[in-house]
XYZ file of N, CA, C and O in Angstrom:
752
model
N 49.356 5.298 58.764
C 48.107 4.780 58.282
C 47.008 4.360 59.715
O 47.495 4.400 60.712
N 45.887 4.495 59.157
C 45.028 4.661 60.077
C 44.108 3.083 59.388
O 43.847 3.080 58.524
N 43.466 2.447 60.582
C 42.340 1.734 60.043
C 41.063 2.448 60.103
O 40.719 2.960 60.744
N 40.000 1.780 59.192
C 38.748 2.224 59.376
C 37.805 0.728 59.984
O 38.238 -0.276 59.574
N 37.258 1.230 60.776
C 36.098 0.483 61.214
C 34.869 -0.199 60.929
O 34.298 1.094 60.250
N 34.881 -1.263 60.681
C 33.353 -1.449 59.819
C 32.628 -2.700 60.822
O 33.377 -3.327 61.719
N 31.501 -2.394 60.512
C 30.400 -3.322 61.657
C 29.301 -3.931 60.333
O 28.882 -3.100 59.847
N 29.339 -5.550 60.603
C 28.575 -5.984 59.770
C 27.946 -7.207 60.245
O 29.250 -7.562 61.275
N 26.964 -7.854 59.454
C 26.563 -9.272 59.984
C 26.984 -10.491 58.989
O 26.629 -9.567 57.871
N 27.204 -11.513 59.134
C 26.888 -12.158 57.995
C 26.336 -13.633 58.313
O 26.109 -13.841 59.247
N 26.025 -14.729 57.363
C 25.298 -15.801 57.802
C 26.489 -16.317 58.340
O 27.694 -16.754 58.094
N 25.616 -17.607 58.818
C 26.655 -18.804 59.785
C 27.511 -19.493 59.205
O 28.801 -19.733 59.107
N 27.210 -19.788 57.745
C 28.174 -20.331 56.707
C 29.360 -19.275 56.319
O 30.625 -20.263 56.490
N 29.284 -18.204 56.150
C 30.096 -17.392 55.779
C 31.129 -17.403 57.228
O 31.958 -16.733 56.859
N 30.493 -17.096 58.141
C 31.030 -17.048 59.991
C 32.175 -17.887 59.915
O 33.263 -17.814 60.582
N 31.609 -19.371 59.399
C 32.364 -20.520 59.592
C 33.508 -20.383 58.495
O 35.061 -20.770 58.655
N 33.185 -19.968 57.328
C 34.565 -19.365 56.658
C 35.595 -18.875 57.015
O 36.934 -18.982 56.895
N 35.061 -17.719 57.622
C 35.656 -16.687 58.137
C 36.512 -17.258 59.102
O 37.639 -16.808 59.603
N 35.707 -17.759 60.114
C 36.826 -18.416 61.476
C 37.592 -19.726 60.746
O 38.799 -19.400 61.515
N 37.592 -20.318 59.943
C 38.212 -21.387 59.062
C 39.902 -20.879 58.731
O 40.821 -20.538 59.196
N 39.291 -19.514 58.217
C 40.337 -18.877 57.617
C 41.539 -17.972 58.223
O 42.488 -17.781 58.525
N 40.706 -17.537 59.506
C 41.187 -16.897 60.503
C 42.333 -17.379 61.462
O 43.441 -17.078 61.862
N 42.228 -18.852 61.189
C 43.156 -19.610 62.065
C 44.393 -19.794 61.092
O 45.729 -19.932 61.242
N 44.131 -20.178 59.526
C 45.368 -20.008 58.971
C 46.021 -18.901 58.606
O 47.183 -18.658 58.666
N 45.673 -17.518 58.857
C 45.821 -16.062 58.219
C 45.870 -15.222 59.607
O 46.660 -14.144 59.632
N 45.790 -15.563 60.668
C 46.056 -15.028 61.938
C 44.744 -14.279 62.407
O 44.478 -14.384 64.096
N 44.186 -13.295 61.975
C 42.992 -12.628 62.334
C 41.855 -12.688 61.195
O 41.984 -12.993 59.844
N 40.644 -12.252 61.399
C 39.848 -11.906 60.783
C 40.024 -11.094 59.883
O 39.570 -10.947 58.591
N 40.338 -9.841 60.268
C 41.072 -8.988 59.807
C 41.622 -9.057 58.505
O 41.400 -8.718 57.495
N 42.900 -10.148 58.693
C 43.746 -10.322 57.774
C 42.608 -10.621 56.755
O 43.065 -10.574 55.176
N 41.989 -11.564 56.695
C 41.404 -12.820 55.938
C 40.285 -11.928 54.893
O 40.260 -11.954 53.703
N 39.472 -10.974 55.520
C 38.815 -10.192 54.853
C 39.671 -9.152 53.903
O 39.449 -8.924 52.635
N 40.657 -8.501 54.441
C 41.821 -7.830 53.555
C 42.352 -8.227 52.235
O 42.243 -8.038 51.380
N 42.299 -9.897 52.658
C 43.083 -10.827 51.450
C 42.067 -10.879 50.521
O 42.133 -10.884 49.261
N 40.742 -10.898 51.019
C 39.569 -11.617 50.334
C 39.155 -10.154 49.040
O 39.054 -10.101 48.326
N 39.572 -8.999 49.882
C 38.694 -8.044 49.602
C 39.887 -7.844 48.098
O 39.622 -7.669 46.906
N 41.344 -8.101 48.603
C 42.179 -7.507 47.305
C 42.126 -8.781 46.100
O 42.696 -8.453 45.079
N 42.131 -9.926 46.801
C 41.780 -11.286 45.587
C 40.428 -10.603 44.759
O 40.753 -10.689 43.376
N 39.017 -10.094 45.349
C 38.615 -9.807 44.561
C 38.598 -8.531 43.653
O 38.455 -8.332 42.546
N 39.434 -7.863 44.007
C 39.667 -6.509 43.063
C 41.065 -6.513 42.000
O 40.619 -6.100 40.969
N 41.622 -7.873 42.413
C 42.818 -8.256 41.222
C 41.726 -9.121 40.405
O 41.830 -8.971 38.987
N 40.620 -9.734 40.788
C 39.839 -10.365 39.604
C 38.936 -9.551 38.636
O 38.556 -9.819 37.931
N 38.765 -8.553 39.502
C 37.702 -7.248 39.029
C 38.774 -6.635 37.892
O 37.899 -5.702 36.803
N 39.982 -6.525 37.832
C 40.545 -5.770 36.840
C 40.664 -6.678 35.471
O 40.523 -7.621 35.644
N 40.940 -5.934 34.282
C 40.873 -6.508 33.356
C 42.147 -7.544 33.210
O 43.374 -6.520 33.696
N 41.923 -8.398 32.297
C 43.339 -9.322 32.085
C 43.939 -8.722 31.283
O 43.504 -7.933 30.069
N 45.415 -8.927 30.927
C 46.231 -8.327 29.837
C 46.063 -8.998 28.729
O 45.713 -10.226 28.648
N 45.522 -7.975 27.599
C 44.968 -8.618 26.523
C 46.457 -9.738 25.610
O 47.260 -9.198 25.710
N 46.363 -10.721 25.184
C 47.486 -11.214 24.621
C 47.620 -10.632 23.217
O 46.338 -10.566 22.641
N 48.821 -10.429 23.000
C 49.068 -10.005 21.198
C 48.382 -11.309 20.474
O 48.555 -12.728 20.486
N 48.328 -11.136 19.105
C 47.894 -12.335 17.974
C 49.306 -13.191 18.055
O 48.928 -14.643 17.948
N 50.450 -12.815 18.033
C 51.842 -13.485 18.081
C 51.601 -14.533 19.330
O 51.945 -16.038 19.656
N 51.181 -13.886 20.547
C 51.220 -14.807 21.862
C 50.134 -15.715 21.813
O 50.503 -16.857 22.323
N 48.836 -15.606 21.102
C 47.719 -16.458 20.975
C 48.033 -17.729 20.182
O 48.077 -18.840 20.437
N 49.232 -17.639 19.138
C 49.726 -18.411 18.225
C 50.339 -19.243 18.888
O 50.578 -20.388 18.872
N 51.400 -18.566 19.732
C 52.580 -19.492 20.325
C 51.725 -20.260 20.991
O 52.156 -21.913 21.441
N 50.788 -19.858 21.934
C 49.878 -20.421 23.038
C 49.467 -22.015 22.520
O 49.385 -23.017 22.820
N 48.768 -21.918 20.873
C 48.286 -23.127 20.159
C 49.302 -23.551 19.770
O 48.944 -24.887 20.061
N 50.566 -23.119 19.324
C 51.346 -24.061 19.158
C 51.839 -24.874 19.933
O 51.883 -26.237 19.827
N 51.765 -24.409 21.221
C 52.699 -25.128 22.371
C 51.102 -26.000 22.750
O 51.408 -27.226 23.315
N 50.224 -26.024 22.779
C 48.861 -26.674 22.974
C 48.669 -27.942 22.220
O 48.992 -29.064 22.627
N 49.147 -27.767 20.847
C 49.329 -28.537 19.744
C 50.655 -29.436 19.510
O 50.542 -30.505 19.311
N 51.306 -29.182 20.847
C 52.767 -29.556 20.591
C 53.622 -30.136 19.376
O 53.668 -30.872 18.800
N 53.543 -28.784 18.427
C 53.802 -29.258 16.926
C 55.128 -28.392 17.165
O 55.903 -28.334 15.973
N 55.631 -27.887 18.294
C 56.651 -26.606 17.779
C 58.003 -26.835 18.969
O 57.312 -27.565 20.392
N 58.951 -26.255 19.111
C 59.886 -26.256 20.355
C 60.660 -25.225 20.195
O 60.868 -24.594 19.023
N 61.492 -24.438 21.244
C 61.933 -23.407 21.840
C 63.527 -23.940 21.376
O 63.811 -24.846 21.948
N 64.273 -22.919 20.278
C 65.196 -23.462 20.543
C 65.979 -21.988 20.630
O 65.963 -20.907 20.108
N 67.389 -21.989 20.992
C 68.412 -20.486 20.809
C 68.527 -20.304 19.872
O 68.850 -20.948 18.832
N 68.474 -19.248 19.474
C 68.778 -18.274 18.041
C 69.784 -18.939 17.850
O 70.377 -19.071 16.361
N 71.439 -18.279 18.254
C 72.516 -18.707 18.125
C 72.459 -20.060 17.593
O 73.496 -20.611 16.888
N 72.067 -20.993 18.311
C 72.413 -22.626 17.725
C 71.415 -23.014 16.609
O 72.223 -23.315 15.979
N 70.257 -22.129 16.567
C 69.737 -22.701 15.240
C 70.304 -21.966 13.797
O 70.528 -22.740 13.259
N 71.468 -20.646 14.274
C 71.969 -20.332 13.536
C 72.948 -21.525 13.159
O 73.600 -21.562 11.762
N 73.800 -21.950 13.987
C 74.744 -22.824 13.541
C 74.355 -24.093 12.878
O 75.000 -24.855 12.356
N 73.137 -24.465 13.636
C 72.710 -25.595 12.520
C 72.442 -25.275 11.376
O 72.356 -26.480 10.506
N 71.770 -24.235 11.185
C 71.416 -23.915 9.426
C 72.747 -23.725 8.744
O 72.967 -24.133 7.468
N 73.741 -22.936 9.480
C 75.069 -22.708 8.769
C 75.729 -23.997 8.307
O 76.377 -24.498 7.465
N 75.545 -25.172 8.963
C 75.957 -26.440 8.746
C 74.972 -27.588 8.671
O 75.633 -28.551 8.248
N 73.945 -27.356 8.037
C 73.126 -28.201 7.349
C 73.598 -28.953 6.260
O 74.236 -27.775 5.328
N 73.222 -29.960 6.307
C 73.313 -30.880 4.544
C 72.023 -30.420 4.055
O 71.106 -30.862 4.625
N 72.287 -29.412 2.932
C 71.105 -28.794 2.526
C 70.553 -29.681 1.238
O 69.162 -29.894 1.223
N 71.137 -30.891 0.663
C 70.805 -31.742 -0.249
C 69.635 -32.501 0.979
O 68.480 -32.920 0.024
N 70.335 -33.107 2.024
C 69.299 -33.742 2.795
C 67.698 -33.055 3.044
O 66.689 -33.703 3.294
N 68.586 -32.120 3.278
C 66.970 -30.928 3.988
C 66.154 -30.251 2.855
O 64.946 -30.941 2.775
N 66.346 -30.688 1.700
C 65.951 -30.286 0.440
C 64.922 -31.208 0.527
O 63.969 -31.815 -0.395
N 65.852 -32.709 0.267
C 65.195 -33.909 0.073
C 63.810 -33.906 1.180
O 62.925 -34.575 0.918
N 63.879 -33.830 2.401
C 63.199 -33.661 3.425
C 61.764 -33.107 3.029
O 60.603 -33.240 2.931
N 62.227 -31.523 2.566
C 61.034 -30.402 2.457
C 60.297 -31.036 1.164
O 58.789 -31.199 1.278
N 60.866 -32.016 0.278
C 60.196 -32.420 -0.791
C 59.396 -33.039 -0.626
O 58.300 -33.584 -1.024
N 59.990 -34.386 0.335
C 59.323 -35.287 0.990
C 57.558 -34.971 1.636
O 56.914 -35.594 1.862
N 57.878 -33.458 2.438
C 57.215 -33.077 3.297
C 56.873 -31.764 2.884
O 56.750 -30.826 3.318
N 56.140 -31.577 1.684
C 55.735 -30.636 1.201
C 54.718 -29.623 2.277
O 54.383 -28.328 1.632
N 53.719 -30.224 2.657
C 52.870 -29.137 3.104
C 53.588 -28.775 4.718
O 52.733 -28.306 5.490
N 54.899 -29.031 5.239
C 55.623 -28.290 6.204
C 55.138 -27.073 6.356
O 54.565 -26.949 7.358
N 55.823 -26.604 5.684
C 55.337 -24.878 5.962
C 53.829 -24.815 6.191
O 53.624 -23.421 6.568
N 53.098 -25.457 5.023
C 51.612 -25.347 4.984
C 51.026 -25.481 6.179
O 49.914 -24.804 6.299
N 51.323 -26.235 6.972
C 50.987 -26.642 8.036
C 50.824 -25.520 9.089
O 49.641 -25.418 9.650
N 51.977 -24.737 9.664
C 51.527 -23.237 10.107
C 50.900 -22.683 9.758
O 50.290 -22.133 10.319
N 50.595 -22.670 8.299
C 49.602 -21.415 7.830
C 48.316 -21.785 8.010
O 47.452 -21.129 8.483
N 47.731 -23.305 7.887
C 46.580 -24.429 8.256
C 46.302 -23.692 9.632
O 45.312 -23.405 9.873
N 47.287 -23.790 10.834
C 47.259 -23.696 12.153
C 46.856 -22.488 12.385
O 45.874 -22.099 13.242
N 47.405 -21.178 11.802
C 47.371 -19.971 12.001
C 46.006 -19.291 11.467
O 45.529 -18.653 12.221
N 45.158 -19.911 10.541
C 44.324 -19.648 9.804
C 43.133 -20.596 9.863
O 41.968 -20.390 10.143
N 43.127 -21.823 10.369
C 42.408 -22.369 10.844
C 41.675 -22.774 9.523
O 40.111 -22.852 9.559
N 42.054 -23.066 8.731
C 41.525 -23.678 7.469
C 42.479 -24.438 6.528
O 43.906 -24.022 6.569
N 41.879 -25.429 5.555
C 43.200 -25.630 4.401
C 44.006 -25.140 3.655
O 43.281 -23.587 3.132
N 45.121 -25.401 3.497
C 45.847 -24.724 2.837
C 45.235 -24.168 1.226
O 45.821 -22.708 0.989
N 44.883 -24.872 0.982
C 44.639 -24.915 -0.466
C 43.529 -23.696 -0.908
O 42.725 -23.029 -1.616
N 42.668 -23.560 0.328
C 41.854 -22.228 0.784
C 42.572 -20.875 0.522
O 41.744 -19.951 0.765
N 43.845 -21.131 0.951
C 44.245 -19.794 1.159
C 44.673 -18.873 0.093
O 45.127 -19.386 -0.948
N 44.405 -17.237 -0.020
C 44.900 -16.560 -0.974
C 46.405 -16.258 -1.061
O 46.970 -16.769 -0.041
N 47.001 -16.140 -2.024
C 48.642 -15.728 -2.162
C 49.056 -14.423 -0.929
O 50.002 -14.690 -0.325
N 47.921 -13.711 -1.039
C 48.091 -12.200 0.049
C 47.896 -13.097 1.594
O 48.789 -12.865 2.100
N 47.389 -14.081 1.666
C 47.082 -14.277 2.844
C 48.327 -15.285 3.372
O 48.880 -15.544 4.078
N 49.087 -16.104 2.169
C 50.172 -16.939 2.684
C 51.316 -15.890 2.999
O 52.202 -15.992 3.633
N 51.297 -14.823 1.910
C 52.551 -14.124 2.301
C 52.532 -13.379 3.968
O 53.090 -13.062 4.421
N 50.945 -13.007 4.293
C 50.919 -12.297 5.264
C 51.004 -13.663 6.662
O 51.903 -12.953 7.604
N 50.551 -14.623 6.507
C 51.013 -16.045 7.287
C 52.209 -16.021 7.773
O 53.001 -16.422 8.411
N 53.057 -16.102 6.161
C 54.662 -16.530 6.424
C 55.304 -15.056 7.413
O 56.148 -15.136 7.843
N 54.957 -13.921 7.016
C 55.257 -12.924 8.031
C 54.645 -12.975 9.512
O 55.750 -12.574 9.962
N 53.849 -12.940 9.627
C 53.264 -13.690 10.707
C 54.026 -14.766 11.668
O 54.543 -14.455 12.854
N 54.269 -15.765 11.084
C 55.247 -16.850 11.510
C 56.354 -16.309 11.872
O 56.949 -16.957 12.436
N 57.183 -15.858 10.778
C 58.505 -15.415 10.952
C 58.885 -14.575 12.300
O 59.571 -14.160 13.040
N 57.673 -13.393 12.307
C 57.449 -12.750 14.039
C 57.465 -13.691 14.755
O 58.333 -13.220 15.911
N 56.639 -14.650 15.090
C 56.285 -15.100 15.910
C 57.469 -16.148 16.552
O 57.795 -16.150 17.709
N 57.915 -16.694 15.249
C 59.407 -17.584 15.760
C 60.518 -16.918 16.101
O 61.723 -17.312 16.429
N 60.532 -15.378 15.471
C 61.850 -14.551 15.885
C 62.979 -15.286 15.035
O 64.082 -15.303 15.693
N 62.711 -15.667 13.892
C 63.431 -16.240 12.870
C 64.670 -15.005 12.365
O 65.846 -15.617 12.023
N 64.205 -14.174 12.214
C 64.766 -13.534 11.093
C 65.171 -12.205 11.544
O 64.093 -11.674 12.355
N 66.060 -11.063 11.374
C 66.028 -9.870 11.439
C 64.567 -9.251 10.941
O 64.373 -8.048 11.467
N 64.243 -9.111 9.706
C 63.583 -8.482 9.060
C 62.646 -9.376 8.282
O 63.677 -10.081 7.107
N 61.445 -9.275 8.009
C 60.860 -10.681 6.820
C 59.940 -9.326 6.769
O 58.302 -9.321 6.885
N 59.458 -9.323 5.403
C 58.730 -8.436 5.015
C 58.370 -8.561 3.332
O 59.161 -9.254 2.692
N 57.038 -7.868 2.940
C 56.855 -8.049 1.526
C 55.818 -6.863 1.194
O 55.635 -6.026 1.812
N 55.985 -6.442 0.127
C 55.433 -5.282 -0.997
C 54.608 -5.719 -1.989
O 54.924 -6.734 -2.770
N 53.739 -5.117 -2.496
C 52.980 -5.059 -3.381
C 53.268 -4.173 -4.731
O 53.226 -3.216 -4.298
N 53.835 -4.802 -5.599
C 54.358 -4.347 -6.617
C 53.471 -4.270 -8.012
O 53.947 -3.657 -8.831
N 51.836 -4.374 -7.588
C 51.097 -4.021 -8.803
C 51.019 -5.584 -9.304
O 50.159 -6.432 -8.654
N 52.044 -6.225 -10.283
C 51.755 -7.429 -10.845
C 52.163 -8.764 -10.435
O 52.263 -9.818 -10.470
N 53.177 -8.328 -9.347
C 53.777 -9.314 -8.306
C 54.114 -8.794 -6.968
O 54.047 -7.383 -6.391
N 54.327 -9.634 -5.805
C 54.840 -9.140 -4.569
C 56.165 -9.579 -4.682
O 56.987 -10.610 -5.084
N 56.798 -8.593 -3.750
C 58.646 -9.054 -3.421
C 58.514 -9.200 -2.080
O 57.948 -8.266 -1.354
N 59.400 -9.938 -1.712
C 59.274 -10.720 -0.463
C 60.984 -10.294 -0.053
O 61.806 -10.975 -0.837
N 61.058 -9.723 0.899
C 62.718 -9.611 1.388
C 62.849 -10.076 2.598
O 61.941 -10.257 3.809
N 63.669 -11.021 3.063
C 64.191 -11.470 4.238
C 65.444 -11.219 4.457
O 66.558 -11.733 3.544
N 65.944 -10.582 5.681
C 67.239 -10.187 6.071
C 67.295 -11.127 7.380
O 66.574 -11.345 8.392
N 68.599 -11.839 7.267
C 68.990 -12.619 8.435
C 70.681 -12.658 8.812
O 71.423 -11.960 7.848
N 71.041 -13.417 9.764
C 72.442 -13.326 10.206
C 72.709 -14.990 9.877
O 73.716 -15.501 10.696
N 72.311 -15.544 8.955
C 72.511 -17.199 8.908
C 73.745 -17.537 7.815
O 73.909 -18.683 7.370
N 74.030 -16.646 7.506
C 75.143 -16.483 6.169
C 74.441 -17.175 4.885
O 73.630 -17.303 4.946
N 75.448 -17.648 4.018
C 74.825 -18.012 2.865
C 74.220 -18.921 2.698
O 73.118 -19.146 1.883
N 74.630 -20.191 3.326
C 74.136 -21.471 3.342
C 72.498 -21.292 4.151
O 71.817 -21.674 3.812
N 72.740 -20.423 5.176
C 71.202 -20.048 5.426
C 70.607 -19.651 4.860
O 69.196 -19.593 4.586
N 70.700 -18.426 3.960
C 69.861 -18.129 2.570
C 69.487 -19.169 1.760
O 68.405 -19.241 1.347
N 70.329 -20.153 1.636
C 69.758 -21.327 0.488
C 69.048 -22.492 1.370
O 68.267 -22.677 0.619
N 69.312 -22.243 2.508
C 68.068 -22.993 3.234
C 67.139 -22.341 3.376
O 65.759 -23.293 2.927
N 66.472 -21.180 3.430
C 65.699 -20.218 3.453
C 64.760 -20.652 2.404
O 63.494 -20.844 2.077
N 65.820 -20.661 1.063
C 65.170 -20.252 -0.146
C 64.392 -21.693 -0.437
O 63.083 -21.954 -0.799
N 65.239 -23.041 0.261
C 64.222 -24.235 0.049
C 63.162 -24.235 0.678
O 62.092 -24.836 0.134
N 62.957 -23.628 1.965
C 61.739 -23.536 2.769
C 60.629 -22.539 1.878
O 59.493 -22.713 1.642
N 61.229 -21.759 1.410
C 59.928 -20.650 1.057
C 59.507 -21.452 -0.654
O 58.689 -21.342 -0.603
N 60.699 -22.034 -1.581
C 60.436 -22.543 -2.468
C 59.194 -23.578 -2.303
O 57.921 -23.847 -2.698
N 59.212 -24.306 -1.240
C 58.159 -25.355 -0.964
C 57.077 -24.672 -1.050
O 56.263 -25.213 -1.373
N 56.820 -23.635 -0.113
C 55.662 -23.125 0.246
C 54.838 -22.669 -1.086
O 53.729 -22.765 -1.721
N 55.657 -21.829 -2.122
C 55.065 -21.357 -3.435
C 55.187 -22.513 -4.288
O 53.842 -22.432 -5.196
N 55.541 -23.700 -4.365
C 55.814 -24.805 -5.037
C 53.981 -25.358 -4.885
O 53.504 -25.586 -5.530
N 53.885 -25.224 -3.351
C 52.929 -26.079 -2.840
C 51.338 -25.131 -2.943
O 50.374 -25.915 -3.532
N 51.750 -24.329 -3.424
C 50.351 -23.236 -3.720
C 50.243 -23.015 -5.348
O 49.269 -22.257 -5.913
N 50.908 -23.341 -5.819
C 51.284 -23.254 -7.739
C 51.551 -21.992 -8.345
O 51.956 -21.495 -9.106
N 52.326 -21.129 -7.217
C 52.855 -19.807 -7.550
C 54.109 -19.947 -8.320
O 54.791 -20.523 -8.001
N 54.104 -19.014 -9.216
C 55.294 -18.481 -10.040
C 56.520 -17.555 -9.180
O 55.728 -16.704 -8.745
N 57.505 -18.005 -9.113
C 58.175 -16.886 -8.849
C 59.672 -16.868 -9.157
O 59.581 -17.518 -9.676
N 60.575 -16.038 -8.746
C 61.670 -15.852 -9.158
C 62.274 -15.372 -7.599
O 61.565 -14.511 -6.885
N 64.019 -16.143 -7.616
C 64.340 -15.516 -6.581
C 66.085 -15.034 -6.528
O 66.528 -16.071 -7.675
N 66.728 -14.617 -5.680
C 68.421 -14.592 -5.881
C 68.153 -14.280 -4.180
O 67.251 -13.962 -3.377
N 69.768 -15.098 -3.933
C 70.202 -14.805 -2.429
C 71.355 -14.117 -2.369
O 72.154 -14.258 -3.155
N 71.895 -13.982 -0.867
C 73.230 -13.220 -0.946
C 73.413 -13.533 0.851
O 72.720 -14.428 0.982
N 74.377 -13.462 1.266
C 75.005 -14.075 2.891
C 73.780 -13.447 3.738
O 73.799 -14.456 4.532
N 73.144 -12.125 3.567
C 72.137 -11.972 4.431
C 70.813 -11.789 4.075
O 70.167 -11.463 4.809
N 70.514 -11.595 2.702
C 69.413 -11.449 2.438
C 68.757 -12.539 1.358
O 69.506 -13.608 0.974
N 67.317 -12.714 1.496
C 66.453 -13.255 0.307
C 65.641 -12.636 -0.295
O 65.136 -11.873 0.248
N 65.709 -12.782 -1.585
C 64.592 -11.867 -2.211
C 63.740 -12.866 -3.265
O 64.384 -13.566 -3.942
N 62.546 -12.574 -2.975
C 61.676 -13.587 -3.785
C 60.667 -12.552 -4.644
O 59.887 -11.597 -4.276
N 60.339 -12.791 -6.273
C 59.316 -12.055 -6.666
C 58.515 -13.213 -6.918
O 58.354 -14.180 -7.359
N 57.483 -12.588 -6.597
C 56.273 -13.974 -6.861
C 54.859 -13.128 -7.543
O 54.236 -12.062 -7.299
N 55.049 -13.677 -8.792
C 53.804 -13.443 -9.558
C 52.406 -13.820 -8.986
O 51.797 -14.912 -8.734
N 51.020 -12.805 -9.432
C 49.965 -12.792 -8.886
C 49.167 -13.723 -9.971
O 49.796 -13.903 -11.170
């Protein structure tokens, strides 16, 4: 490795700054190299955040969410008192709707059924709640599939949450659950 010699003049103001930082970093050469590296880092593009990361930052900023270990979440769901939770969801009908309002930045009542379904898929990916959460358009209805590891009680718990959101928007639906899956047919 070899060094390249440069020669330049700088203003008295910048000479004072260079001198001050040379005391801190040892040499003027070191200060200039650090300054150039910093300048180069700032000039390179910042990595862009995914929509999920942007939403997580918004939830964090609003202080409306919390992180929980997925295994602990599974235990909590499997051992939950479904009657008590169903009563809570019925009393707080807009709980799931709030997440959608935060995502879309508009009132829940203004969301289309498609936006609600897209939003639920987005929120589930962001929260890393399920193994798979998707829906398809079947013409006269949508079919929503949720695959998870929370057991039958977990499916029932998830159904309470899903029914809450579809009841809140006035959608007609049918549903069935098993130990690892939840299927919901939502009519347009």
